[in-house]
Amino acid sequence: MLEGVRKAVERLLKGSGAYEKAVDQFVRDIQRELLKADVNVRLVFDLSRRVRERALREEPPPGVSRREWLVKILYEELVSLFGGESEPEWRPRKTPWVMMLVGVQGSGKTTTAGKLALYYGRRGYKVGLVSTDTYRPGAYDQLKRLAEQAGAMFYGERSGDPVEIAYRGVKELASRGAEVIIVDTAGRHGEGEEEKLIEEMRLMAKRIKPDEVVLVMDAAMGQRAGKLAERFHKAAPLTSIIVTKMDGTARGGGALSAVAATGARVKFIGTGEKLEELELFNPRRFVARIMGMGDIEGLLDRVKTAMAAQDLEEAADDILKGRVNMRVIYRQLKALRKLGPLSKVLQMLPLAPLPAKVTEEAASLGEEKIRKWMAIIESMTYEELDNPEIIDRRRMRRIALGSGTTVEDVKELLAYYKALKAMAKRMRRDRRLLRRLGIDAG
Ligand SMILES: Nc1nc2c(ncn2[C@@H]2O[C@H](COP(=O)(O)OP(=O)(O)O)[C@@H](O)[C@H]2O)c(=O)[nH]1
Ligand SMILES: [Mg+2]
């Protein structure tokens, strides 16, 4: 998915032509990528409708192009789908706090129960684990061992009615002072009888009235996640979701469907087999992962850099063609300011030999100078912008005053202008010479 989204974003940002067409193309690209990542179809279409609507309606702030803005819109829509910017609340609102874990066999319920025990234990809560899985041999011992490792209390019965075991477990652990009680359940009921499993979850939820019903799902679960979540949800309304095995290759696209189908929030993600490997869910990071980007903020930065570099090149091109005036310099400065650290700038540029020289010259300017010079240019009249030669001492004083700088600063900028102009002239002459000599300078 990494490649697909990145390519779509790249194409969007590099492209020219009608914006509306670009939006259509982008939305189509993203739709395809989300579907590939097993996100539920209806969800994909709802999301893309919102993205398209916003893309056509919203005006980006100054300094950000409509196309850049569109990338940000997609990111925001995905993040808001996952609960917005804020981290989920993990703290119990009362004690004892009872969490019932549900999910299919192998999704990681038992492991996650142990992880939660450690997580809450480390945050000062007395935790108790209840084993109700009487179907899978070894389930009891597995959870008991995890409870010991996490320093949590344990209750379990090797056989009997899981619903009643759960009830007795919660009661007993509560009486022993447990503040957080985690009930692990079976994931399979005899011969793959999902109906019975779901019915058992319904009865258990009714009997123990958990504060949270947590769906534990494997990140690799694809399209099926939505349907499955819905079925559990009908039996025992889900309040939260934990996505396990996020350390694997799967990106957890299925979680999108589960969230959409139930309205439950993703609270934690499992990132390994070890007990410590549980993280509070962070929507932004998760979306970045789903989008196949380590860090979308980084991408947005890179996007800006790329765009600024392009501006810079265009300015350099103008300069080379002889259009050296204050407007061109302003564009150059603006691009430079957006670019930030200058070492990166030069790496970014597809260094066409001649414009690069012009660019390098500009790249040696400091941040402070760029800011000053932009203020100076902003204080110039149209006439002065197009024809800086007319700027005499009197005009310099006016410009300095208007921009909060000194005459010296204005002089310095004018000297830069002259140097740039001379350099451009020299380059054009060299080029002509090369051409006369039959050498193609590009
Ligand atoms: N890599 C990885 N493996 C996990 C994670 N969570 C669980 N597992 C593994 O998944 C397998 C099934 O886990 P288990 O807790 O027994 O699933 P259950 O049947 O739902 O109780 C075990 O081998 C676990 O070690 C995780 O976050 N990352
Ligand atoms: Mg289990």
Coordinates of C-alpha atoms and ligand atoms in Angstrom, one line a residue:
M1 CA 0.0 0.0 0.0
L2 CA 3.0 2.2 0.6
E3 CA 3.8 2.5 -3.0
G4 CA 0.2 3.0 -4.1
V5 CA -0.6 5.9 -1.8
R6 CA 2.7 7.5 -2.2
K7 CA 2.4 7.4 -6.0
A8 CA -1.1 8.8 -5.8
V9 CA 0.1 11.6 -3.6
E10 CA 3.1 12.2 -5.9
R11 CA 1.0 12.2 -9.0
L12 CA -1.4 14.6 -7.4
L13 CA 1.3 17.1 -6.3
K14 CA 3.3 17.0 -9.5
G15 CA 0.4 17.2 -11.8
S16 CA -0.9 20.3 -13.5
G17 CA -4.2 21.0 -15.2
A18 CA -7.7 21.2 -13.8
Y19 CA -7.9 20.7 -10.1
E20 CA -11.3 19.0 -10.3
K21 CA -9.9 16.3 -12.6
A22 CA -6.9 15.8 -10.2
V23 CA -9.3 15.4 -7.3
D24 CA -11.2 12.7 -9.2
Q25 CA -8.1 10.9 -10.1
F26 CA -6.7 11.1 -6.5
V27 CA -9.9 9.9 -4.9
R28 CA -10.0 7.0 -7.4
D29 CA -6.4 6.1 -6.6
I30 CA -7.0 6.2 -2.9
Q31 CA -10.2 4.2 -3.2
R32 CA -8.3 1.5 -5.0
E33 CA -5.6 1.5 -2.3
L34 CA -8.0 1.3 0.6
L35 CA -9.9 -1.5 -1.0
K36 CA -6.7 -3.4 -1.5
A37 CA -6.0 -2.9 2.2
D38 CA -9.3 -4.7 3.0
V39 CA -11.2 -1.6 4.1
N40 CA -14.9 -2.1 3.8
V41 CA -16.4 -1.0 0.5
R42 CA -19.2 1.2 1.9
L43 CA -16.7 2.9 4.2
V44 CA -14.4 3.6 1.3
F45 CA -17.1 5.3 -0.6
D46 CA -18.3 7.3 2.3
L47 CA -14.8 8.5 3.0
S48 CA -14.0 9.3 -0.6
R49 CA -17.3 11.3 -0.9
R50 CA -16.3 13.4 2.1
V51 CA -12.8 13.9 0.8
R52 CA -14.0 15.0 -2.6
E53 CA -16.5 17.4 -1.1
R54 CA -14.0 19.0 1.2
A55 CA -11.4 19.1 -1.6
L56 CA -13.7 21.1 -3.8
R57 CA -15.0 23.4 -1.0
E58 CA -12.1 24.2 1.2
E59 CA -9.5 26.9 0.6
P60 CA -6.1 26.1 1.8
P61 CA -4.2 28.6 4.0
P62 CA -1.6 30.8 2.3
G63 CA 1.5 29.0 1.5
V64 CA -0.2 25.7 1.0
S65 CA -1.5 24.6 -2.4
R66 CA -4.9 23.1 -3.0
R67 CA -3.3 19.8 -3.9
E68 CA -1.2 19.7 -0.7
W69 CA -4.3 20.5 1.2
L70 CA -6.0 17.5 -0.4
V71 CA -3.4 15.1 1.0
K72 CA -4.0 16.7 4.4
I73 CA -7.8 16.2 4.0
L74 CA -7.4 12.5 3.4
Y75 CA -5.2 12.2 6.4
E76 CA -7.6 14.1 8.6
E77 CA -10.6 12.1 7.4
L78 CA -8.8 8.8 8.2
V79 CA -7.7 10.1 11.6
S80 CA -11.2 11.3 12.6
L81 CA -12.6 7.9 11.6
F82 CA -10.3 6.5 14.3
G83 CA -11.4 8.8 17.0
G84 CA -9.6 12.0 16.2
E85 CA -6.4 13.5 17.4
S86 CA -6.8 12.5 21.1
E87 CA -5.5 9.3 22.6
P88 CA -8.2 7.0 24.0
E89 CA -9.0 7.0 27.7
W90 CA -7.6 3.8 29.2
R91 CA -8.2 4.8 32.9
P92 CA -11.1 3.0 34.6
R93 CA -14.0 5.3 35.4
K94 CA -14.9 3.2 38.4
T95 CA -13.6 0.2 40.3
P96 CA -13.8 -2.6 39.9
W97 CA -13.6 -2.1 36.2
V98 CA -14.6 -5.2 34.2
M99 CA -13.4 -5.8 30.7
M100 CA -14.6 -8.8 28.7
L101 CA -12.4 -9.8 25.8
V102 CA -14.1 -11.3 22.8
G103 CA -12.9 -12.5 19.4
V104 CA -12.1 -15.5 17.3
Q105 CA -9.6 -18.2 18.2
G106 CA -6.0 -17.1 17.7
S107 CA -6.7 -13.4 17.5
G108 CA -4.7 -12.9 20.6
K109 CA -7.2 -12.6 23.4
T110 CA -5.3 -14.6 26.1
T111 CA -2.0 -12.9 25.3
T112 CA -3.8 -9.5 25.3
A113 CA -5.4 -10.3 28.7
G114 CA -1.9 -10.8 30.1
K115 CA -0.6 -7.6 28.4
L116 CA -3.5 -5.6 29.9
A117 CA -2.8 -7.0 33.3
L118 CA 0.8 -5.8 33.1
Y119 CA -0.3 -2.4 31.6
Y120 CA -2.8 -1.7 34.4
G121 CA -0.6 -3.2 37.0
R122 CA 2.3 -0.9 36.2
R123 CA -0.1 2.0 36.5
G124 CA -0.9 1.1 40.0
Y125 CA -4.1 -0.9 39.6
K126 CA -4.7 -4.2 41.3
V127 CA -5.6 -6.5 38.4
G128 CA -7.3 -9.9 38.2
L129 CA -7.6 -12.2 35.3
V130 CA -10.5 -14.7 34.7
S131 CA -10.1 -17.7 32.5
T132 CA -13.4 -18.9 31.0
D133 CA -12.1 -20.8 28.0
T134 CA -13.0 -24.4 28.8
Y135 CA -12.8 -25.5 25.2
R136 CA -9.2 -25.2 24.3
P137 CA -6.9 -27.5 26.3
G138 CA -4.2 -25.4 27.9
A139 CA -6.1 -22.2 27.9
Y140 CA -6.4 -22.2 31.6
D141 CA -2.7 -22.8 32.2
Q142 CA -1.8 -20.2 29.6
L143 CA -3.7 -17.5 31.3
K144 CA -2.6 -18.6 34.8
R145 CA 1.0 -18.3 33.7
L146 CA 0.5 -14.9 32.2
A147 CA -1.2 -13.7 35.4
E148 CA 1.9 -14.8 37.4
Q149 CA 4.2 -13.0 35.0
A150 CA 2.2 -9.8 35.1
G151 CA 1.8 -10.0 38.9
A152 CA -2.0 -10.2 38.7
M153 CA -4.5 -12.3 40.5
F154 CA -6.1 -15.2 38.7
Y155 CA -9.4 -17.0 38.8
G156 CA -10.3 -20.0 36.5
E157 CA -12.1 -23.3 36.3
R158 CA -11.0 -26.0 34.0
S159 CA -14.5 -27.1 33.1
G160 CA -18.1 -26.0 33.5
D161 CA -20.4 -23.3 32.1
P162 CA -18.2 -20.4 31.0
V163 CA -21.0 -17.9 31.8
E164 CA -21.1 -19.0 35.4
I165 CA -17.3 -19.2 35.6
A166 CA -17.1 -15.6 34.5
Y167 CA -19.7 -14.6 37.0
R168 CA -18.0 -16.4 39.9
G169 CA -14.6 -15.1 38.8
V170 CA -15.6 -11.4 38.7
K171 CA -17.3 -11.7 42.1
E172 CA -14.4 -13.5 43.7
L173 CA -11.7 -11.2 42.3
A174 CA -13.7 -8.1 43.2
S175 CA -14.0 -9.4 46.8
R176 CA -10.2 -9.9 46.8
G177 CA -9.8 -6.2 45.9
A178 CA -9.2 -6.3 42.2
E179 CA -9.7 -2.9 40.6
V180 CA -9.4 -4.0 37.0
I181 CA -10.9 -7.4 36.1
I182 CA -10.2 -8.9 32.7
V183 CA -12.3 -11.8 31.5
D184 CA -10.7 -13.9 28.8
T185 CA -13.1 -15.9 26.7
A186 CA -13.0 -18.8 24.3
G187 CA -12.7 -18.2 20.6
R188 CA -14.1 -21.4 19.4
H189 CA -17.1 -23.4 20.5
G190 CA -16.7 -27.0 19.5
E191 CA -16.7 -27.6 15.8
G192 CA -16.4 -24.0 14.5
E193 CA -19.9 -23.2 15.7
E194 CA -19.8 -19.5 15.6
E195 CA -23.5 -19.1 16.4
K196 CA -23.0 -20.8 19.8
L197 CA -19.9 -18.8 20.6
I198 CA -21.8 -15.5 19.9
E199 CA -24.7 -16.7 22.0
E200 CA -22.3 -17.5 24.8
M201 CA -20.9 -14.0 24.6
R202 CA -24.4 -12.6 24.7
L203 CA -25.2 -14.6 27.8
M204 CA -22.0 -13.8 29.5
A205 CA -22.3 -10.1 28.9
K206 CA -25.8 -10.2 30.3
R207 CA -24.6 -12.0 33.4
I208 CA -21.5 -10.1 34.3
K209 CA -22.4 -6.7 32.9
P210 CA -18.9 -5.7 31.9
D211 CA -17.9 -2.1 31.8
E212 CA -16.2 -2.8 28.5
V213 CA -16.6 -5.4 25.8
V214 CA -13.4 -5.5 23.9
L215 CA -13.1 -7.0 20.5
V216 CA -9.6 -8.5 20.0
M217 CA -8.7 -8.7 16.4
D218 CA -5.7 -9.7 14.4
A219 CA -4.3 -7.0 12.2
A220 CA -4.3 -9.5 9.3
M221 CA -8.1 -9.9 9.4
G222 CA -9.3 -8.3 6.3
Q223 CA -12.8 -7.5 5.0
R224 CA -14.3 -10.1 7.3
A225 CA -13.5 -7.9 10.3
G226 CA -16.5 -5.7 9.7
K227 CA -19.0 -8.5 9.5
L228 CA -17.5 -10.3 12.5
A229 CA -17.4 -7.2 14.6
E230 CA -21.1 -6.6 13.7
R231 CA -22.1 -10.0 14.9
F232 CA -20.3 -9.7 18.2
H233 CA -21.7 -6.2 18.5
K234 CA -25.3 -7.5 18.3
A235 CA -24.7 -10.0 21.0
A236 CA -22.6 -7.9 23.3
P237 CA -22.3 -4.2 22.3
L238 CA -18.6 -3.6 21.7
T239 CA -17.1 -0.5 23.4
S240 CA -13.5 -1.0 22.3
I241 CA -11.2 -2.8 19.9
I242 CA -7.7 -4.0 20.3
V243 CA -5.8 -4.8 17.2
T244 CA -3.1 -7.4 17.7
K245 CA -0.1 -8.4 15.6
M246 CA 0.6 -4.9 14.4
D247 CA 4.3 -5.9 14.3
G248 CA 3.6 -8.1 11.3
T249 CA 3.2 -7.2 7.7
A250 CA -0.5 -6.6 7.9
R251 CA -1.5 -2.9 8.3
G252 CA -4.8 -3.4 10.1
G253 CA -7.0 -2.1 7.4
G254 CA -9.7 -4.4 8.7
A255 CA -9.9 -2.4 11.9
L256 CA -11.3 0.4 9.8
S257 CA -14.2 -1.8 8.9
A258 CA -14.7 -3.0 12.5
V259 CA -14.7 0.6 13.8
A260 CA -17.2 1.6 11.1
A261 CA -19.5 -1.3 11.7
T262 CA -19.7 -0.8 15.5
G263 CA -18.7 2.7 16.4
A264 CA -16.3 1.2 19.0
R265 CA -13.0 2.8 19.5
V266 CA -9.6 1.2 19.0
K267 CA -7.9 1.5 22.4
F268 CA -4.7 -0.5 22.2
I269 CA -2.6 -2.2 19.6
G270 CA -0.4 -5.3 20.2
T271 CA 3.0 -5.0 18.7
G272 CA 4.6 -8.3 19.6
E273 CA 4.3 -11.5 21.6
K274 CA 5.9 -10.2 24.7
L275 CA 3.8 -8.9 27.6
E276 CA 5.2 -5.4 27.4
E277 CA 4.3 -5.2 23.7
L278 CA 1.0 -3.3 24.0
E279 CA 0.6 0.3 23.1
L280 CA -2.1 2.8 23.7
F281 CA -3.7 3.4 20.3
N282 CA -2.6 6.6 18.6
P283 CA -4.9 7.4 15.6
R284 CA -2.3 9.5 13.8
R285 CA 0.4 6.9 14.0
F286 CA -2.1 4.2 13.0
V287 CA -3.3 6.1 10.0
A288 CA 0.2 6.8 9.0
R289 CA 0.8 3.1 9.2
I290 CA -2.3 2.3 7.2
M291 CA -1.4 4.7 4.6
G292 CA 2.0 3.0 4.5
M293 CA 3.9 6.0 5.7
G294 CA 6.0 6.0 8.8
D295 CA 5.2 9.6 9.4
I296 CA 2.7 11.5 7.4
E297 CA 3.7 14.8 9.0
G298 CA 7.1 14.0 7.4
L299 CA 5.4 13.3 4.2
L300 CA 3.6 16.6 4.3
D301 CA 6.9 18.3 5.0
R302 CA 8.5 16.5 2.1
V303 CA 5.6 17.5 -0.1
K304 CA 6.1 21.1 0.8
T305 CA 9.8 20.8 0.3
A306 CA 9.3 19.2 -3.1
M307 CA 6.9 22.0 -4.1
A308 CA 9.2 24.7 -2.8
A309 CA 12.1 23.2 -4.7
Q310 CA 10.0 23.3 -7.8
D311 CA 9.3 26.9 -7.2
L312 CA 12.9 27.6 -6.7
E313 CA 13.8 25.9 -9.9
E314 CA 11.2 27.9 -11.8
A315 CA 12.7 31.0 -10.3
A316 CA 16.1 29.9 -11.3
D317 CA 14.8 29.2 -14.8
D318 CA 13.3 32.7 -15.0
I319 CA 16.6 34.2 -13.9
L320 CA 18.4 32.3 -16.6
K321 CA 16.0 33.4 -19.2
G322 CA 16.8 37.0 -18.3
R323 CA 13.8 37.8 -16.2
V324 CA 15.6 39.0 -13.2
N325 CA 13.5 41.4 -11.1
M326 CA 12.3 41.6 -7.6
R327 CA 9.2 39.5 -8.2
V328 CA 11.5 36.6 -9.3
I329 CA 13.7 37.1 -6.3
Y330 CA 10.7 37.2 -4.0
R331 CA 9.6 33.9 -5.3
Q332 CA 13.0 32.5 -4.8
L333 CA 13.1 33.7 -1.2
K334 CA 9.7 32.4 -0.5
A335 CA 10.6 29.0 -1.8
L336 CA 13.8 29.0 0.2
R337 CA 12.0 29.9 3.4
K338 CA 9.6 27.0 2.9
L339 CA 12.5 24.7 2.3
G340 CA 14.1 25.1 5.7
P341 CA 17.5 23.5 6.3
L342 CA 19.5 24.3 3.3
S343 CA 21.5 21.1 3.1
K344 CA 18.3 19.3 2.3
V345 CA 17.5 21.8 -0.4
L346 CA 20.3 21.0 -2.7
Q347 CA 19.7 17.3 -2.3
M348 CA 16.1 17.8 -3.4
L349 CA 16.9 19.6 -6.6
P350 CA 17.3 17.7 -9.8
L351 CA 20.4 19.7 -10.3
A352 CA 20.3 20.9 -13.9
P353 CA 23.8 22.4 -14.2
L354 CA 23.0 26.0 -14.9
P355 CA 20.0 26.8 -12.7
A356 CA 21.7 25.0 -9.9
K357 CA 24.4 27.7 -9.7
V358 CA 21.8 30.3 -9.3
T359 CA 20.1 28.3 -6.7
E360 CA 23.3 27.6 -4.7
E361 CA 24.0 31.3 -4.5
A362 CA 20.5 31.9 -3.0
A363 CA 20.9 28.8 -0.8
S364 CA 23.7 30.4 1.1
L365 CA 21.4 33.0 2.5
G366 CA 20.5 32.8 6.1
E367 CA 17.0 32.5 7.6
E368 CA 17.1 36.0 9.0
K369 CA 18.2 37.6 5.8
I370 CA 15.5 35.9 3.9
R371 CA 12.9 37.3 6.2
K372 CA 14.3 40.8 6.0
W373 CA 14.6 40.8 2.3
M374 CA 11.0 39.5 1.8
A375 CA 9.8 42.4 4.0
I376 CA 11.8 44.8 1.9
I377 CA 10.4 43.5 -1.4
E378 CA 6.9 43.7 0.1
S379 CA 7.4 47.4 0.7
M380 CA 8.3 48.1 -3.0
T381 CA 6.0 49.6 -5.6
Y382 CA 5.1 47.7 -8.7
E383 CA 7.4 49.9 -10.7
E384 CA 10.3 49.1 -8.3
L385 CA 9.6 45.4 -8.4
D386 CA 9.8 45.2 -12.2
N387 CA 12.6 47.6 -12.5
P388 CA 14.8 47.8 -9.4
E389 CA 17.3 50.1 -11.2
I390 CA 15.1 53.1 -10.4
I391 CA 15.6 52.6 -6.6
D392 CA 17.7 55.6 -5.5
R393 CA 18.7 56.8 -2.1
R394 CA 15.3 58.4 -1.4
R395 CA 13.4 55.3 -2.4
M396 CA 15.7 53.2 -0.3
R397 CA 14.9 55.3 2.8
R398 CA 11.2 54.9 2.2
I399 CA 11.4 51.2 1.6
A400 CA 13.6 50.7 4.7
L401 CA 11.1 52.6 6.8
G402 CA 8.1 50.7 5.4
S403 CA 9.7 47.3 6.0
G404 CA 11.3 48.0 9.4
T405 CA 14.8 47.5 8.1
T406 CA 17.7 49.8 7.3
V407 CA 19.0 51.4 4.2
E408 CA 22.0 49.1 4.5
D409 CA 19.7 46.1 4.3
V410 CA 18.0 47.4 1.2
K411 CA 21.4 48.1 -0.4
E412 CA 22.4 44.6 0.3
L413 CA 19.4 43.2 -1.4
L414 CA 20.0 45.4 -4.4
A415 CA 23.6 44.2 -4.5
Y416 CA 22.2 40.6 -4.5
Y417 CA 19.9 41.5 -7.4
K418 CA 22.8 43.0 -9.4
A419 CA 25.0 40.0 -8.7
L420 CA 22.2 37.6 -9.8
K421 CA 21.6 39.6 -12.9
A422 CA 25.2 39.6 -13.8
M423 CA 25.5 35.9 -13.2
A424 CA 22.5 35.3 -15.4
K425 CA 24.0 37.4 -18.1
R426 CA 27.3 35.6 -17.9
M427 CA 25.5 32.2 -18.0
R428 CA 23.5 33.2 -21.1
R429 CA 26.7 34.4 -22.8
D430 CA 28.5 31.1 -21.9
R431 CA 25.6 29.2 -23.3
R432 CA 25.5 31.1 -26.5
L433 CA 29.2 30.6 -26.8
L434 CA 28.9 26.9 -26.2
R435 CA 26.1 26.7 -28.8
R436 CA 28.3 28.5 -31.3
L437 CA 31.0 26.0 -30.6
G438 CA 28.4 23.2 -31.3
I439 CA 28.2 22.1 -27.7
D440 CA 24.7 21.5 -26.3
A441 CA 24.6 22.9 -22.8
G442 CA 21.0 21.7 -22.3
Ligands
LIG1 N1 3.5 -11.1 16.8 C1 2.5 -11.0 17.7 N2 1.9 -12.1 18.1 C2 0.9 -12.1 18.9 C3 0.4 -10.8 19.3 N3 -0.7 -11.1 20.1 C4 -0.8 -12.4 20.2 N4 0.1 -13.0 19.5 C5 0.3 -14.5 19.2 O1 -0.9 -15.0 18.6 C6 -1.0 -16.3 19.0 C7 -2.5 -16.5 19.5 O2 -2.6 -15.8 20.7 P1 -3.6 -16.2 21.9 O3 -3.5 -15.1 22.9 O4 -3.5 -17.6 22.3 O5 -5.0 -16.0 21.0 P2 -6.5 -16.4 21.5 O6 -6.8 -17.7 20.9 O7 -7.4 -15.3 21.0 O8 -6.5 -16.4 23.0 C8 0.0 -16.6 20.0 O9 1.1 -17.3 19.4 C9 0.5 -15.3 20.5 O10 1.8 -15.3 20.9 C10 1.0 -9.6 18.9 O11 0.6 -8.5 19.1 N5 2.1 -9.8 18.0
MG2 MG -7.2 -17.8 24.3

